[in-house]
Short mmCIF file of C-alpha atoms in Angstrom, two decimals:
data_model
loop_
_atom_site.label_atom_id
_atom_site.label_comp_id
_atom_site.label_asym_id
_atom_site.label_seq_id
_atom_site.Cartn_x
_atom_site.Cartn_y
_atom_site.Cartn_z
CA LEU A 1 -20.14 48.22 50.80
CA ALA A 2 -16.89 48.44 52.32
CA ALA A 3 -13.99 45.32 52.00
CA PRO A 4 -13.09 44.23 55.47
CA ARG A 5 -9.37 44.51 55.91
CA ASP A 6 -7.91 40.48 55.82
CA ASP A 7 -11.03 39.10 55.71
CA VAL A 8 -12.20 39.46 59.68
CA VAL A 9 -14.88 38.45 61.32
CA HIS A 10 -16.07 41.07 63.75
CA LEU A 11 -18.58 39.92 67.38
CA ARG A 12 -20.48 42.38 68.65
CA THR A 13 -22.93 42.23 71.39
CA GLN A 14 -25.46 45.45 71.69
CA GLN A 15 -27.35 45.76 74.87
CA ARG A 16 -31.66 45.54 74.56
CA ASN A 17 -33.49 45.79 77.93
CA GLY A 18 -32.45 45.16 81.15
CA ARG A 19 -30.41 42.51 81.02
CA LYS A 20 -31.34 40.87 77.51
CA SER A 21 -28.40 41.81 74.71
CA LEU A 22 -28.19 40.88 70.82
CA THR A 23 -25.13 39.11 69.68
CA THR A 24 -23.40 40.15 65.53
CA VAL A 25 -21.85 38.33 63.47
CA GLN A 26 -20.15 39.76 60.71
CA TRP A 27 -18.09 39.83 57.63
CA LEU A 28 -17.89 36.10 57.12
CA SER A 29 -17.63 35.35 53.27
CA ALA A 30 -20.34 34.68 51.61
CA ALA A 31 -18.92 31.56 50.42
CA TYR A 32 -20.24 30.00 53.09
CA ASN A 33 -24.37 28.86 53.95
CA TYR A 34 -25.25 31.48 56.56
CA ALA A 35 -28.58 29.85 56.83
CA LYS A 36 -26.56 26.37 57.85
CA ILE A 37 -24.17 28.42 60.19
CA LEU A 38 -26.97 29.66 61.62
CA ARG A 39 -28.89 26.54 62.37
CA ASP A 40 -25.87 24.88 63.68
CA VAL A 41 -25.05 27.73 66.47
CA LYS A 42 -28.15 27.74 67.49
CA ARG A 43 -28.18 24.34 68.22
CA GLU A 44 -25.07 24.25 69.49
CA LEU A 45 -25.58 27.19 71.83
CA CYS A 46 -29.52 26.74 72.28
CA CYS A 47 -30.57 30.01 71.26
CA SER A 48 -32.55 32.20 68.67
CA GLY A 49 -31.33 33.62 65.97
CA ILE A 50 -31.84 35.40 62.64
CA VAL A 51 -29.22 36.60 59.28
CA VAL A 52 -30.34 39.73 58.91
CA GLU A 53 -29.55 41.49 55.37
CA ASP A 54 -28.10 45.23 56.10
CA GLU A 55 -26.73 47.73 53.26
CA ASP A 56 -23.52 48.89 54.43
CA LEU A 57 -22.73 45.46 56.11
CA GLY A 58 -24.12 42.31 54.12
CA ASN A 59 -25.73 39.94 56.20
CA VAL A 60 -25.22 39.92 59.31
CA VAL A 61 -25.88 36.95 61.95
CA GLN A 62 -27.56 37.93 65.29
CA LEU A 63 -28.94 35.62 68.60
CA GLN A 64 -30.14 36.43 71.52
CA GLY A 65 -27.63 36.58 74.22
CA ASP A 66 -24.02 37.53 74.57
CA HIS A 67 -21.88 34.90 73.14
CA ARG A 68 -19.25 36.03 71.78
CA LYS A 69 -16.54 33.89 73.14
CA ALA A 70 -18.97 30.61 72.18
CA ILE A 71 -19.82 32.22 68.58
CA ALA A 72 -15.35 32.57 68.05
CA ALA A 73 -14.48 28.90 69.64
CA PHE A 74 -17.13 27.46 67.20
CA LEU A 75 -15.92 29.51 64.17
CA VAL A 76 -12.50 28.34 64.41
CA LYS A 77 -13.49 24.86 65.80
CA VAL A 78 -15.50 24.23 62.40
CA GLY A 79 -12.68 25.82 60.43
CA ILE A 80 -14.24 29.23 58.91
CA VAL A 81 -11.72 31.20 60.47
CA THR A 82 -9.02 30.94 62.18
CA LYS A 83 -8.53 32.24 65.76
CA ALA A 84 -6.09 35.32 64.63
CA ASN A 85 -8.99 36.14 61.95
CA VAL A 86 -11.33 37.07 65.26
CA LYS A 87 -12.12 40.47 66.51
CA ILE A 88 -14.06 39.47 69.75
CA HIS A 89 -15.33 43.48 70.17
CA GLY A 90 -16.96 44.66 74.09
CA SER A 91 -15.43 44.04 77.72
CA ASN A 92 -17.17 41.72 80.08
CA LYS A 93 -16.13 43.30 82.94
CA ILE A 94 -18.54 45.96 82.38
CA THR A 95 -21.75 43.17 81.93
CA GLU A 96 -19.80 41.55 85.45
CA LEU A 97 -19.98 45.23 87.00
CA VAL A 98 -23.65 45.95 86.10
CA LYS A 99 -24.97 42.04 87.32
CA ARG A 100 -23.04 43.55 90.79
CA THR A 101 -24.73 46.92 90.96
CA LYS A 102 -27.72 45.46 90.20
CA LEU A 103 -27.27 42.88 92.52
CA LYS A 104 -25.95 45.04 95.59
CA LYS A 105 -28.57 47.98 94.80
CA ARG A 106 -31.64 44.71 95.41
CA VAL A 107 -29.56 43.69 98.72
CA ASP A 108 -29.58 46.94 99.89
CA ASN A 109 -32.64 47.91 99.42
CA LYS A 110 -33.95 44.06 101.05
CA GLU A 111 -32.01 44.67 104.30
CA PHE A 112 -33.77 48.00 104.35
CA PHE A 113 -37.22 46.88 104.26
CA ARG A 114 -35.71 43.75 106.80
CA THR A 115 -34.83 46.52 108.84
CA GLU A 116 -37.93 47.94 108.89
CA ALA A 117 -40.24 45.04 109.26
CA GLN A 118 -38.24 44.41 112.38
CA ASP A 119 -38.44 48.02 113.22
CA ASN A 120 -42.70 46.88 113.10
CA VAL A 121 -42.30 43.56 114.43
CA LYS A 122 -40.95 45.54 118.21
CA GLN A 123 -43.10 47.20 117.90
CA LEU A 124 -46.42 45.11 118.60
CA ASN A 125 -44.42 43.20 120.21
CA ASN A 126 -44.30 46.15 122.92
CA LYS A 127 -47.76 46.93 122.44
CA HIS A 128 -49.07 42.74 123.40
CA GLY A 129 -46.71 41.88 125.89
CA GLY A 130 -44.28 39.95 123.38
CA TYR A 131 -47.07 37.66 121.79
CA ILE A 132 -45.68 38.54 118.25
CA GLY A 133 -42.76 35.75 116.54
CA LYS A 134 -39.45 36.98 116.76
CA TRP A 135 -38.05 38.23 113.75
#
């Protein structure tokens, strides 16, 4: 096992599929009881999680969802690590950009279908003398 530098705990997120993601907590000291930490984190964040044994990284805590900041705050609050010894990897700007892009695509598609439907109603109104309700 490669030794971590200065006992820094690394928090990472991995994209699963779509909007689903995993948060991993790496390089926690082996002196801690991972099961108790996991239990308390799961209760605090209302999410599911598991402790995975990795050949290179040792024990890694995996949680469902992007909880990097909340886990960092929890670990500091409980006293497992100091704020200086927590490294949060990744950026929220990318996930916000992806969400905005998906939302814009949905809105654009909805507007496209709405204008197409409006055209159909106008054509029907012209055929039937205006008895069909307005859009």
